GROMACS .gro file of C-alpha atoms in nm:
model
  472
    1LYS     CA    1   2.050  -1.192   2.373
    2ASP     CA    2   1.969  -0.820   2.466
    3PHE     CA    3   2.004  -0.604   2.165
    4ARG     CA    4   1.862  -0.288   2.314
    5ASP     CA    5   2.034   0.044   2.299
    6LYS     CA    6   2.130   0.125   2.659
    7ASP     CA    7   2.075   0.492   2.605
    8MET     CA    8   1.715   0.454   2.503
    9ASP     CA    9   1.448   0.485   2.783
   10LYS     CA   10   1.094   0.392   2.702
   11ASP     CA   11   0.941   0.635   2.944
   12LYS     CA   12   1.154   0.928   2.798
   13THR     CA   13   1.036   0.816   2.457
   14ALA     CA   14   0.680   0.818   2.545
   15ALA     CA   15   0.699   1.143   2.715
   16TYR     CA   16   0.880   1.317   2.438
   17ILE     CA   17   0.662   1.173   2.146
   18ASP     CA   18   0.356   1.253   2.350
   19SER     CA   19   0.472   1.630   2.408
   20GLU     CA   20   0.568   1.682   2.040
   21TYR     CA   21   0.301   1.470   1.873
   22ASN     CA   22   0.066   1.741   1.766
   23SER     CA   23   0.312   2.004   1.654
   24LYS     CA   24   0.569   1.778   1.496
   25PHE     CA   25   0.357   1.497   1.357
   26VAL     CA   26  -0.022   1.570   1.344
   27GLU     CA   27   0.006   1.931   1.214
   28PRO     CA   28   0.273   1.870   0.949
   29LEU     CA   29   0.066   1.571   0.822
   30GLN     CA   30  -0.239   1.786   0.803
   31GLU     CA   31  -0.055   2.040   0.590
   32PHE     CA   32   0.065   1.746   0.362
   33ILE     CA   33  -0.297   1.620   0.321
   34LYS     CA   34  -0.401   1.963   0.186
   35ILE     CA   35  -0.157   1.916  -0.109
   36PRO     CA   36  -0.347   1.743  -0.399
   37ASN     CA   37  -0.044   1.565  -0.532
   38LEU     CA   38  -0.198   1.278  -0.711
   39THR     CA   39   0.005   0.983  -0.852
   40PRO     CA   40   0.091   1.036  -1.224
   41ALA     CA   41  -0.156   0.764  -1.348
   42PHE     CA   42  -0.438   0.993  -1.232
   43ASP     CA   43  -0.276   1.337  -1.304
   44PRO     CA   44  -0.227   1.419  -1.668
   45GLU     CA   45  -0.034   1.739  -1.559
   46TYR     CA   46   0.177   1.552  -1.303
   47PHE     CA   47   0.497   1.682  -1.459
   48THR     CA   48   0.385   2.053  -1.504
   49ASN     CA   49   0.150   2.155  -1.221
   50GLY     CA   50   0.426   2.156  -0.946
   51LEU     CA   51   0.227   1.967  -0.693
   52VAL     CA   52   0.473   1.677  -0.647
   53GLN     CA   53   0.744   1.949  -0.593
   54GLN     CA   54   0.516   2.120  -0.342
   55ALA     CA   55   0.497   1.792  -0.152
   56ILE     CA   56   0.863   1.739  -0.163
   57ASN     CA   57   0.939   2.089  -0.044
   58HIS     CA   58   0.698   2.047   0.247
   59VAL     CA   59   0.878   1.739   0.368
   60LYS     CA   60   1.220   1.914   0.317
   61ALA     CA   61   1.104   2.208   0.536
   62TYR     CA   62   0.986   1.965   0.790
   63ALA     CA   63   1.324   1.782   0.796
   64GLU     CA   64   1.514   2.106   0.833
   65SER     CA   65   1.274   2.218   1.116
   66LEU     CA   66   1.391   1.920   1.317
   67GLU     CA   67   1.764   2.021   1.300
   68ILE     CA   68   1.897   1.675   1.272
   69GLU     CA   69   2.275   1.724   1.239
   70GLY     CA   70   2.419   1.553   0.948
   71LEU     CA   71   2.091   1.466   0.772
   72THR     CA   72   2.114   1.542   0.398
   73PHE     CA   73   1.823   1.594   0.171
   74ASN     CA   74   1.863   1.468  -0.198
   75VAL     CA   75   1.619   1.465  -0.486
   76ASN     CA   76   1.678   1.265  -0.809
   77ASP     CA   77   1.458   1.474  -1.051
   78LYS     CA   78   1.532   1.398  -1.420
   79GLU     CA   79   1.313   1.521  -1.696
   80GLY     CA   80   1.028   1.291  -1.799
   81ARG     CA   81   1.092   1.082  -1.491
   82CYS     CA   82   0.908   1.097  -1.149
   83PRO     CA   83   1.137   1.235  -0.872
   84MET     CA   84   1.275   1.030  -0.595
   85VAL     CA   85   1.374   1.178  -0.260
   86VAL     CA   86   1.657   1.021  -0.059
   87MET     CA   87   1.745   1.156   0.290
   88VAL     CA   88   2.079   1.022   0.436
   89TYR     CA   89   2.186   1.007   0.787
   90GLU     CA   90   2.533   0.845   0.803
   91GLY     CA   91   2.516   0.762   1.182
   92ALA     CA   92   2.743   0.485   1.277
   93GLY     CA   93   2.792   0.382   0.913
   94SER     CA   94   2.660   0.034   0.966
   95PRO     CA   95   2.433  -0.138   0.938
   96ASN     CA   96   2.273   0.035   0.641
   97VAL     CA   97   1.892   0.078   0.694
   98MET     CA   98   1.669   0.179   0.415
   99ILE     CA   99   1.337   0.340   0.511
  100TYR     CA  100   1.072   0.337   0.226
  101GLY     CA  101   0.756   0.538   0.177
  102HIS     CA  102   0.594   0.727  -0.097
  103LEU     CA  103   0.455   1.074  -0.137
  104ASP     CA  104   0.205   1.023  -0.425
  105LYS     CA  105  -0.164   0.983  -0.358
  106GLN     CA  106  -0.464   0.790  -0.489
  107PRO     CA  107  -0.750   0.988  -0.675
  108HIS     CA  108  -0.985   1.171  -0.444
  109MET     CA  109  -1.312   0.971  -0.516
  110GLU     CA  110  -1.669   1.075  -0.397
  111GLY     CA  111  -1.837   0.977  -0.093
  112TRP     CA  112  -1.638   1.136   0.204
  113ILE     CA  113  -1.848   1.175   0.521
  114GLU     CA  114  -1.977   1.525   0.579
  115GLY     CA  115  -1.720   1.772   0.724
  116THR     CA  116  -1.432   1.577   0.582
  117GLY     CA  117  -1.270   1.558   0.236
  118PRO     CA  118  -0.951   1.429   0.059
  119THR     CA  119  -0.769   1.767   0.103
  120THR     CA  120  -0.951   1.888   0.409
  121PRO     CA  121  -0.772   1.739   0.710
  122THR     CA  122  -1.015   1.668   0.981
  123ILE     CA  123  -0.989   1.480   1.320
  124ILE     CA  124  -1.300   1.298   1.432
  125GLY     CA  125  -1.243   1.095   1.747
  126ASP     CA  126  -0.917   0.902   1.711
  127LYS     CA  127  -0.903   0.941   1.337
  128LEU     CA  128  -0.746   1.196   1.110
  129TYR     CA  129  -0.927   1.202   0.784
  130GLY     CA  130  -0.755   1.299   0.443
  131ARG     CA  131  -0.600   1.150   0.135
  132GLY     CA  132  -0.247   1.037   0.192
  133SER     CA  133  -0.287   1.028   0.569
  134SER     CA  134  -0.200   0.652   0.630
  135ASP     CA  135  -0.112   0.575   0.262
  136ASP     CA  136   0.154   0.700   0.280
  137GLY     CA  137   0.210   1.067   0.383
  138TYR     CA  138   0.270   0.986   0.745
  139VAL     CA  139   0.607   0.815   0.686
  140SER     CA  140   0.845   1.118   0.650
  141PHE     CA  141   0.708   1.281   0.973
  142ALA     CA  142   0.706   0.960   1.170
  143ILE     CA  143   1.058   0.836   1.088
  144LEU     CA  144   1.224   1.182   1.131
  145LEU     CA  145   1.039   1.231   1.466
  146ALA     CA  146   1.158   0.881   1.574
  147MET     CA  147   1.518   0.967   1.482
  148LYS     CA  148   1.503   1.292   1.650
  149ASN     CA  149   1.382   1.117   1.975
  150ALA     CA  150   1.665   0.867   1.966
  151LEU     CA  151   1.929   1.129   1.904
  152LEU     CA  152   1.794   1.342   2.195
  153GLN     CA  153   1.845   1.049   2.427
  154GLY     CA  154   2.209   1.012   2.304
  155ALA     CA  155   2.144   0.678   2.107
  156THR     CA  156   2.378   0.564   1.834
  157LEU     CA  157   2.174   0.527   1.510
  158PRO     CA  158   2.269   0.321   1.220
  159ARG     CA  159   2.320   0.466   0.874
  160ILE     CA  160   1.967   0.551   0.744
  161ALA     CA  161   1.856   0.619   0.398
  162ILE     CA  162   1.501   0.734   0.371
  163VAL     CA  163   1.365   0.664   0.033
  164LEU     CA  164   1.056   0.836  -0.077
  165GLU     CA  165   0.895   0.736  -0.417
  166THR     CA  166   0.652   0.949  -0.605
  167GLU     CA  167   0.479   0.692  -0.847
  168GLU     CA  168   0.403   0.403  -0.611
  169GLU     CA  169   0.029   0.435  -0.675
  170SER     CA  170   0.093   0.409  -1.041
  171GLY     CA  171   0.282   0.086  -1.027
  172SER     CA  172   0.648   0.194  -0.961
  173HIS     CA  173   0.735   0.149  -1.333
  174ASP     CA  174   1.071   0.330  -1.299
  175LEU     CA  175   1.150   0.206  -0.955
  176THR     CA  176   1.444  -0.016  -1.050
  177ALA     CA  177   1.602   0.252  -1.265
  178LEU     CA  178   1.548   0.509  -0.996
  179LEU     CA  179   1.714   0.284  -0.729
  180ASP     CA  180   2.014   0.240  -0.971
  181GLU     CA  181   2.041   0.622  -1.016
  182CYS     CA  182   2.021   0.686  -0.648
  183GLN     CA  183   2.258   0.403  -0.550
  184GLU     CA  184   2.534   0.646  -0.438
  185TRP     CA  185   2.286   0.783  -0.172
  186ILE     CA  186   2.108   0.456  -0.077
  187GLN     CA  187   2.410   0.202  -0.107
  188LYS     CA  188   2.334  -0.154  -0.030
  189PRO     CA  189   2.089  -0.193   0.248
  190ASP     CA  190   2.131  -0.442   0.530
  191TYR     CA  191   1.769  -0.382   0.622
  192CYS     CA  192   1.469  -0.236   0.449
  193ILE     CA  193   1.186  -0.111   0.658
  194CYS     CA  194   0.883  -0.052   0.437
  195LEU     CA  195   0.625   0.170   0.613
  196ASP     CA  196   0.366   0.135   0.335
  197SER     CA  197   0.200  -0.162   0.495
  198GLY     CA  198  -0.066  -0.237   0.769
  199ALA     CA  199  -0.181  -0.353   1.098
  200LEU     CA  200  -0.434  -0.628   1.167
  201ASP     CA  201  -0.556  -0.430   1.466
  202TYR     CA  202  -0.420  -0.159   1.690
  203SER     CA  203  -0.315  -0.380   1.985
  204THR     CA  204   0.051  -0.416   1.880
  205MET     CA  205   0.311  -0.366   1.591
  206TRP     CA  206   0.243  -0.603   1.302
  207LEU     CA  207   0.486  -0.739   1.043
  208THR     CA  208   0.341  -0.832   0.703
  209SER     CA  209   0.420  -1.190   0.618
  210THR     CA  210   0.286  -1.173   0.260
  211LEU     CA  211   0.145  -0.947  -0.004
  212ARG     CA  212  -0.046  -1.029  -0.318
  213GLY     CA  213   0.062  -0.924  -0.662
  214MET     CA  214  -0.174  -0.764  -0.930
  215VAL     CA  215  -0.249  -0.690  -1.273
  216ALA     CA  216  -0.477  -0.438  -1.415
  217PHE     CA  217  -0.597  -0.355  -1.770
  218ASN     CA  218  -0.891  -0.202  -1.979
  219LEU     CA  219  -1.108  -0.455  -2.143
  220LYS     CA  220  -1.278  -0.293  -2.431
  221VAL     CA  221  -1.553  -0.458  -2.632
  222SER     CA  222  -1.665  -0.292  -2.964
  223ILE     CA  223  -1.958  -0.405  -3.188
  224ALA     CA  224  -2.060  -0.120  -3.425
  225GLU     CA  225  -1.932   0.217  -3.573
  226ASN     CA  226  -2.185   0.394  -3.365
  227GLY     CA  227  -2.478   0.360  -3.113
  228VAL     CA  228  -2.810   0.292  -3.258
  229HIS     CA  229  -3.182   0.346  -3.110
  230SER     CA  230  -3.255   0.030  -2.907
  231GLY     CA  231  -3.606   0.016  -3.040
  232ILE     CA  232  -3.473  -0.011  -3.393
  233SER     CA  233  -3.159  -0.230  -3.312
  234GLY     CA  234  -3.250  -0.415  -3.001
  235GLY     CA  235  -3.244  -0.792  -3.098
  236ALA     CA  236  -2.997  -0.743  -3.367
  237ILE     CA  237  -2.704  -0.563  -3.202
  238PRO     CA  238  -2.549  -0.757  -2.904
  239GLU     CA  239  -2.513  -0.539  -2.588
  240THR     CA  240  -2.134  -0.480  -2.524
  241PHE     CA  241  -2.165  -0.449  -2.156
  242ARG     CA  242  -2.315  -0.805  -2.139
  243ILE     CA  243  -2.038  -0.941  -2.369
  244ALA     CA  244  -1.781  -0.783  -2.148
  245ASN     CA  245  -1.932  -0.956  -1.850
  246SER     CA  246  -1.949  -1.289  -2.019
  247LEU     CA  247  -1.579  -1.258  -2.109
  248LEU     CA  248  -1.488  -1.204  -1.751
  249ASP     CA  249  -1.683  -1.521  -1.651
  250ARG     CA  250  -1.413  -1.710  -1.842
  251LEU     CA  251  -1.159  -1.589  -1.577
  252GLU     CA  252  -1.398  -1.606  -1.270
  253ASP     CA  253  -1.628  -1.895  -1.155
  254THR     CA  254  -1.969  -1.731  -1.122
  255GLU     CA  255  -2.059  -1.932  -0.816
  256THR     CA  256  -1.746  -1.963  -0.598
  257ARG     CA  257  -1.584  -1.636  -0.738
  258ARG     CA  258  -1.257  -1.839  -0.767
  259LEU     CA  259  -1.005  -1.768  -1.058
  260PRO     CA  260  -0.849  -2.105  -1.105
  261LEU     CA  261  -0.624  -1.981  -1.405
  262PHE     CA  262  -0.434  -1.762  -1.155
  263GLU     CA  263  -0.420  -1.978  -0.840
  264VAL     CA  264  -0.109  -2.136  -0.682
  265GLU     CA  265  -0.058  -2.401  -0.422
  266ILE     CA  266  -0.059  -2.248  -0.076
  267PRO     CA  267   0.218  -2.353   0.146
  268GLU     CA  268   0.112  -2.539   0.470
  269GLN     CA  269   0.251  -2.266   0.695
  270TYR     CA  270   0.001  -2.008   0.567
  271HIS     CA  271  -0.284  -2.254   0.629
  272LYS     CA  272  -0.162  -2.256   0.982
  273GLU     CA  273  -0.137  -1.879   0.984
  274ALA     CA  274  -0.495  -1.849   0.849
  275GLU     CA  275  -0.625  -2.076   1.143
  276GLU     CA  276  -0.443  -1.858   1.399
  277ILE     CA  277  -0.563  -1.523   1.255
  278ALA     CA  278  -0.923  -1.658   1.231
  279ALA     CA  279  -0.907  -1.764   1.590
  280LEU     CA  280  -0.773  -1.432   1.693
  281GLN     CA  281  -0.997  -1.213   1.487
  282GLY     CA  282  -1.321  -1.405   1.467
  283ASP     CA  283  -1.607  -1.246   1.296
  284GLU     CA  284  -1.395  -0.917   1.270
  285LEU     CA  285  -1.234  -1.080   0.957
  286PHE     CA  286  -1.561  -0.981   0.761
  287LYS     CA  287  -1.734  -0.735   0.990
  288THR     CA  288  -1.454  -0.483   0.921
  289TYR     CA  289  -1.599  -0.440   0.571
  290LYS     CA  290  -1.929  -0.296   0.699
  291PHE     CA  291  -2.165  -0.511   0.493
  292LEU     CA  292  -2.536  -0.391   0.459
  293ASP     CA  293  -2.787  -0.576   0.659
  294GLY     CA  294  -2.856  -0.922   0.513
  295CYS     CA  295  -2.531  -0.921   0.305
  296GLN     CA  296  -2.267  -1.174   0.354
  297ALA     CA  297  -1.897  -1.234   0.278
  298ILE     CA  298  -1.767  -1.503   0.058
  299ASN     CA  299  -1.712  -1.811   0.269
  300GLN     CA  300  -1.857  -1.637   0.575
  301ASP     CA  301  -1.894  -1.959   0.767
  302LYS     CA  302  -1.528  -2.052   0.718
  303LEU     CA  303  -1.317  -1.782   0.860
  304ASN     CA  304  -0.974  -1.939   0.767
  305GLU     CA  305  -1.105  -1.947   0.404
  306ILE     CA  306  -1.184  -1.576   0.411
  307TYR     CA  307  -0.827  -1.513   0.527
  308LEU     CA  308  -0.684  -1.735   0.250
  309ASN     CA  309  -0.929  -1.571  -0.004
  310VAL     CA  310  -0.796  -1.221   0.083
  311ASN     CA  311  -0.419  -1.304   0.104
  312TRP     CA  312  -0.349  -1.613  -0.098
  313ARG     CA  313  -0.604  -1.654  -0.365
  314PRO     CA  314  -0.669  -1.424  -0.680
  315SER     CA  315  -0.965  -1.197  -0.692
  316LEU     CA  316  -1.118  -0.982  -0.964
  317ALA     CA  317  -1.268  -0.631  -0.945
  318VAL     CA  318  -1.414  -0.407  -1.207
  319THR     CA  319  -1.290  -0.068  -1.083
  320GLY     CA  320  -1.413   0.174  -1.356
  321ALA     CA  321  -1.590   0.194  -1.682
  322ALA     CA  322  -1.614   0.398  -1.997
  323GLY     CA  323  -1.879   0.414  -2.268
  324LEU     CA  324  -2.166   0.417  -2.015
  325PRO     CA  325  -2.336   0.759  -1.994
  326PRO     CA  326  -2.462   0.891  -1.646
  327ILE     CA  327  -2.812   0.770  -1.581
  328GLN     CA  328  -2.942   1.125  -1.625
  329THR     CA  329  -2.843   1.124  -1.993
  330ALA     CA  330  -2.880   0.760  -2.060
  331GLY     CA  331  -3.116   0.738  -2.359
  332ASN     CA  332  -3.260   0.419  -2.524
  333VAL     CA  333  -2.940   0.353  -2.723
  334LEU     CA  334  -2.751   0.030  -2.787
  335ARG     CA  335  -2.399   0.169  -2.742
  336ALA     CA  336  -2.121   0.086  -2.989
  337SER     CA  337  -1.855  -0.011  -2.721
  338THR     CA  338  -1.805  -0.063  -2.348
  339THR     CA  339  -1.468  -0.043  -2.169
  340LEU     CA  340  -1.408  -0.187  -1.813
  341ARG     CA  341  -1.110  -0.133  -1.596
  342VAL     CA  342  -1.013  -0.473  -1.448
  343SER     CA  343  -0.810  -0.536  -1.149
  344ILE     CA  344  -0.696  -0.880  -1.063
  345ARG     CA  345  -0.506  -0.951  -0.732
  346LEU     CA  346  -0.255  -1.238  -0.759
  347PRO     CA  347  -0.130  -1.484  -0.507
  348PRO     CA  348   0.235  -1.442  -0.378
  349GLY     CA  349   0.458  -1.626  -0.617
  350LYS     CA  350   0.243  -1.585  -0.929
  351ASP     CA  351   0.425  -1.409  -1.206
  352SER     CA  352   0.236  -1.103  -1.301
  353ALA     CA  353   0.364  -1.073  -1.654
  354GLU     CA  354   0.252  -1.427  -1.714
  355ALA     CA  355  -0.080  -1.361  -1.567
  356LEU     CA  356  -0.147  -1.070  -1.776
  357ALA     CA  357  -0.059  -1.266  -2.093
  358THR     CA  358  -0.301  -1.545  -1.992
  359ALA     CA  359  -0.586  -1.292  -1.925
  360LYS     CA  360  -0.527  -1.134  -2.267
  361GLU     CA  361  -0.527  -1.481  -2.439
  362VAL     CA  362  -0.848  -1.594  -2.269
  363LEU     CA  363  -1.043  -1.287  -2.307
  364THR     CA  364  -0.973  -1.218  -2.685
  365LYS     CA  365  -1.016  -1.574  -2.808
  366ASP     CA  366  -1.333  -1.639  -3.011
  367PRO     CA  367  -1.543  -1.359  -2.862
  368PRO     CA  368  -1.923  -1.369  -2.875
  369PHE     CA  369  -2.079  -1.248  -3.201
  370GLY     CA  370  -1.723  -1.190  -3.338
  371ALA     CA  371  -1.703  -0.875  -3.119
  372LYS     CA  372  -1.381  -0.664  -3.130
  373VAL     CA  373  -1.201  -0.715  -2.804
  374GLU     CA  374  -0.904  -0.531  -2.692
  375ILE     CA  375  -0.675  -0.538  -2.376
  376LEU     CA  376  -0.533  -0.193  -2.323
  377ASP     CA  377  -0.315  -0.005  -2.081
  378GLY     CA  378  -0.199  -0.330  -1.895
  379MET     CA  379   0.026  -0.309  -1.585
  380GLY     CA  380   0.121  -0.548  -1.306
  381GLY     CA  381   0.348  -0.626  -1.022
  382ASP     CA  382   0.447  -0.943  -0.839
  383GLY     CA  383   0.354  -1.033  -0.476
  384TRP     CA  384   0.597  -1.106  -0.197
  385CYS     CA  385   0.670  -1.342   0.097
  386MET     CA  386   0.885  -1.235   0.395
  387LYS     CA  387   1.182  -1.448   0.438
  388VAL     CA  388   1.268  -1.594   0.786
  389LEU     CA  389   1.422  -1.309   0.992
  390SER     CA  390   1.740  -1.330   1.209
  391GLU     CA  391   1.741  -1.379   1.581
  392LYS     CA  392   1.851  -1.014   1.616
  393THR     CA  393   1.590  -0.869   1.397
  394MET     CA  394   1.310  -1.061   1.566
  395THR     CA  395   1.436  -0.964   1.916
  396VAL     CA  396   1.458  -0.593   1.834
  397LEU     CA  397   1.108  -0.602   1.685
  398ASN     CA  398   0.968  -0.781   1.993
  399ASN     CA  399   1.143  -0.541   2.228
  400ALA     CA  400   1.006  -0.238   2.054
  401SER     CA  401   0.649  -0.387   2.045
  402ASN     CA  402   0.658  -0.489   2.389
  403SER     CA  403   0.784  -0.152   2.522
  404PHE     CA  404   0.493   0.040   2.394
  405PHE     CA  405   0.197  -0.207   2.336
  406GLY     CA  406   0.269  -0.469   2.605
  407LYS     CA  407   0.320  -0.766   2.375
  408GLY     CA  408   0.542  -0.896   2.104
  409VAL     CA  409   0.510  -0.802   1.724
  410GLY     CA  410   0.243  -0.997   1.533
  411THR     CA  411   0.260  -1.133   1.175
  412TYR     CA  412  -0.019  -1.162   0.911
  413GLY     CA  413  -0.070  -1.140   0.537
  414ILE     CA  414  -0.214  -0.839   0.365
  415GLY     CA  415  -0.406  -0.878   0.032
  416GLY     CA  416  -0.276  -0.559  -0.118
  417SER     CA  417   0.032  -0.520  -0.335
  418ILE     CA  418   0.374  -0.344  -0.289
  419PRO     CA  419   0.562  -0.457  -0.601
  420PHE     CA  420   0.865  -0.264  -0.475
  421LEU     CA  421   0.928  -0.534  -0.214
  422LYS     CA  422   0.969  -0.812  -0.463
  423GLU     CA  423   1.174  -0.594  -0.680
  424LEU     CA  424   1.404  -0.497  -0.380
  425GLY     CA  425   1.426  -0.860  -0.275
  426ASP     CA  426   1.546  -0.957  -0.624
  427LYS     CA  427   1.795  -0.671  -0.630
  428TYR     CA  428   1.928  -0.729  -0.277
  429PRO     CA  429   1.879  -1.095  -0.191
  430ASP     CA  430   2.073  -1.054   0.140
  431THR     CA  431   1.867  -0.762   0.267
  432GLU     CA  432   1.619  -0.833   0.557
  433ILE     CA  433   1.288  -0.665   0.453
  434LEU     CA  434   1.042  -0.552   0.728
  435ALA     CA  435   0.701  -0.434   0.608
  436LEU     CA  436   0.511  -0.247   0.866
  437GLY     CA  437   0.264   0.039   0.872
  438THR     CA  438  -0.053   0.203   1.002
  439LEU     CA  439  -0.301   0.080   0.758
  440GLY     CA  440  -0.523  -0.076   1.014
  441PRO     CA  441  -0.898  -0.136   1.048
  442GLU     CA  442  -1.123   0.140   0.879
  443THR     CA  443  -0.829   0.330   0.734
  444ASN     CA  444  -0.993   0.293   0.397
  445ALA     CA  445  -0.672   0.335   0.185
  446HIS     CA  446  -0.756   0.429  -0.180
  447ALA     CA  447  -1.127   0.475  -0.099
  448PRO     CA  448  -1.329   0.767   0.032
  449ASN     CA  449  -1.275   0.845   0.406
  450GLU     CA  450  -0.908   0.751   0.425
  451THR     CA  451  -0.788   0.785   0.784
  452ILE     CA  452  -0.494   0.722   1.005
  453ASP     CA  453  -0.554   0.617   1.379
  454LEU     CA  454  -0.378   0.878   1.592
  455PRO     CA  455  -0.331   0.684   1.925
  456PHE     CA  456  -0.187   0.385   1.742
  457THR     CA  457   0.042   0.586   1.535
  458LYS     CA  458   0.181   0.763   1.847
  459LYS     CA  459   0.269   0.440   1.995
  460PHE     CA  460   0.406   0.317   1.651
  461ILE     CA  461   0.642   0.601   1.632
  462CYS     CA  462   0.767   0.527   1.978
  463GLY     CA  463   0.833   0.162   1.876
  464LEU     CA  464   0.999   0.277   1.544
  465SER     CA  465   1.237   0.493   1.734
  466HIS     CA  466   1.357   0.216   1.950
  467LEU     CA  467   1.367  -0.028   1.655
  468ILE     CA  468   1.601   0.181   1.436
  469ALA     CA  469   1.821   0.243   1.749
  470ASP     CA  470   1.842  -0.114   1.846
  471LEU     CA  471   1.939  -0.211   1.493
  472ALA     CA  472   2.265  -0.029   1.538
   0.00000   0.00000   0.00000
């Protein structure tokens, strides 16, 4: 069946997006990058410094500049709760397409390459550097420009509700309540296109087949009322950092780096997906991580296992620490306590609340030397599996991808987490959820040197324009 909108011409789309790309996408995104609107978990003054409002106002001004007739801009902004933006275009009335993105950003971190910075948008080669570029600031400018292109060609668009969250990077604690409060604007979606996902490479449009869940918490180990000179106390006072490490070994096998307590049975179809992606990507599955000379990936000689490790198996990372002084001021003292921020990625289908409870039980039971062990500031979210899509949806996706990349849409798993998708799937079980995005190789989301690939994103916007038009 041909579901293509007869008013849409791919050559006209390519020409229009190319002509407007710098002024109507790159430059507005650069201005957005300059706003240091961190997610609330990393900004104690989130509710008072006005940065999230500045980001919202920037998006609103951009939306108004495109002069999309009938587009309304709504903000749910209640005291003590993170605001949510919902832009609504009534279009044909149906189907109802929800577009999801977020405005909040990860902390800046150190280690940006010379000439760039988290709030210093810089183009080097094909990449635009800056925090919030690909994760996830591009969304507003991409979807609105895609809509503008379709309307200029006379296409009929479906009803579109663009939902922009402002606490996604903090775990989306209020998401369900916010969706309920914004129900009048959003209504029940037939489709949800989440643009906070990624691309395996830049050769085509990619659908996300699975996402991992996650839990995170502070592991605090205390042994004494205060630190003591190590020459006096060494051999009597146990070292709390070493105790914390030994506790984490209860969760993670020190040789295989597997976490058996959190594993699930991997469905056969995803073993097949792993083999296909391994054959397609080859050594790029681990070379993309830029290991130092002589260093190796886990299971480097088994590419399909690397894919399964990253997408279907739990993994543990220590992402921060407290109680450890900088090396410049590290005297010979046995410290009274150590706190580690622990992040555990969970397989799709693993209940995050259950996993957090398991971690707490295992880590606090019978600690070495009777140390005081606390699990603090726990948070989590569940993973997600894409359900089988309808014939129309797959046809529309393939048409959009073929038109601008020369081949059909690809599917692959991503080891990251978007708890929103599991929550949305539970809330709207009949909604078809499509997770796409620009987080491709070397985009470095959450890390220093976050980038967005500009040539890929230009084609992606073209495909997005045809996708939303054809869904109508």
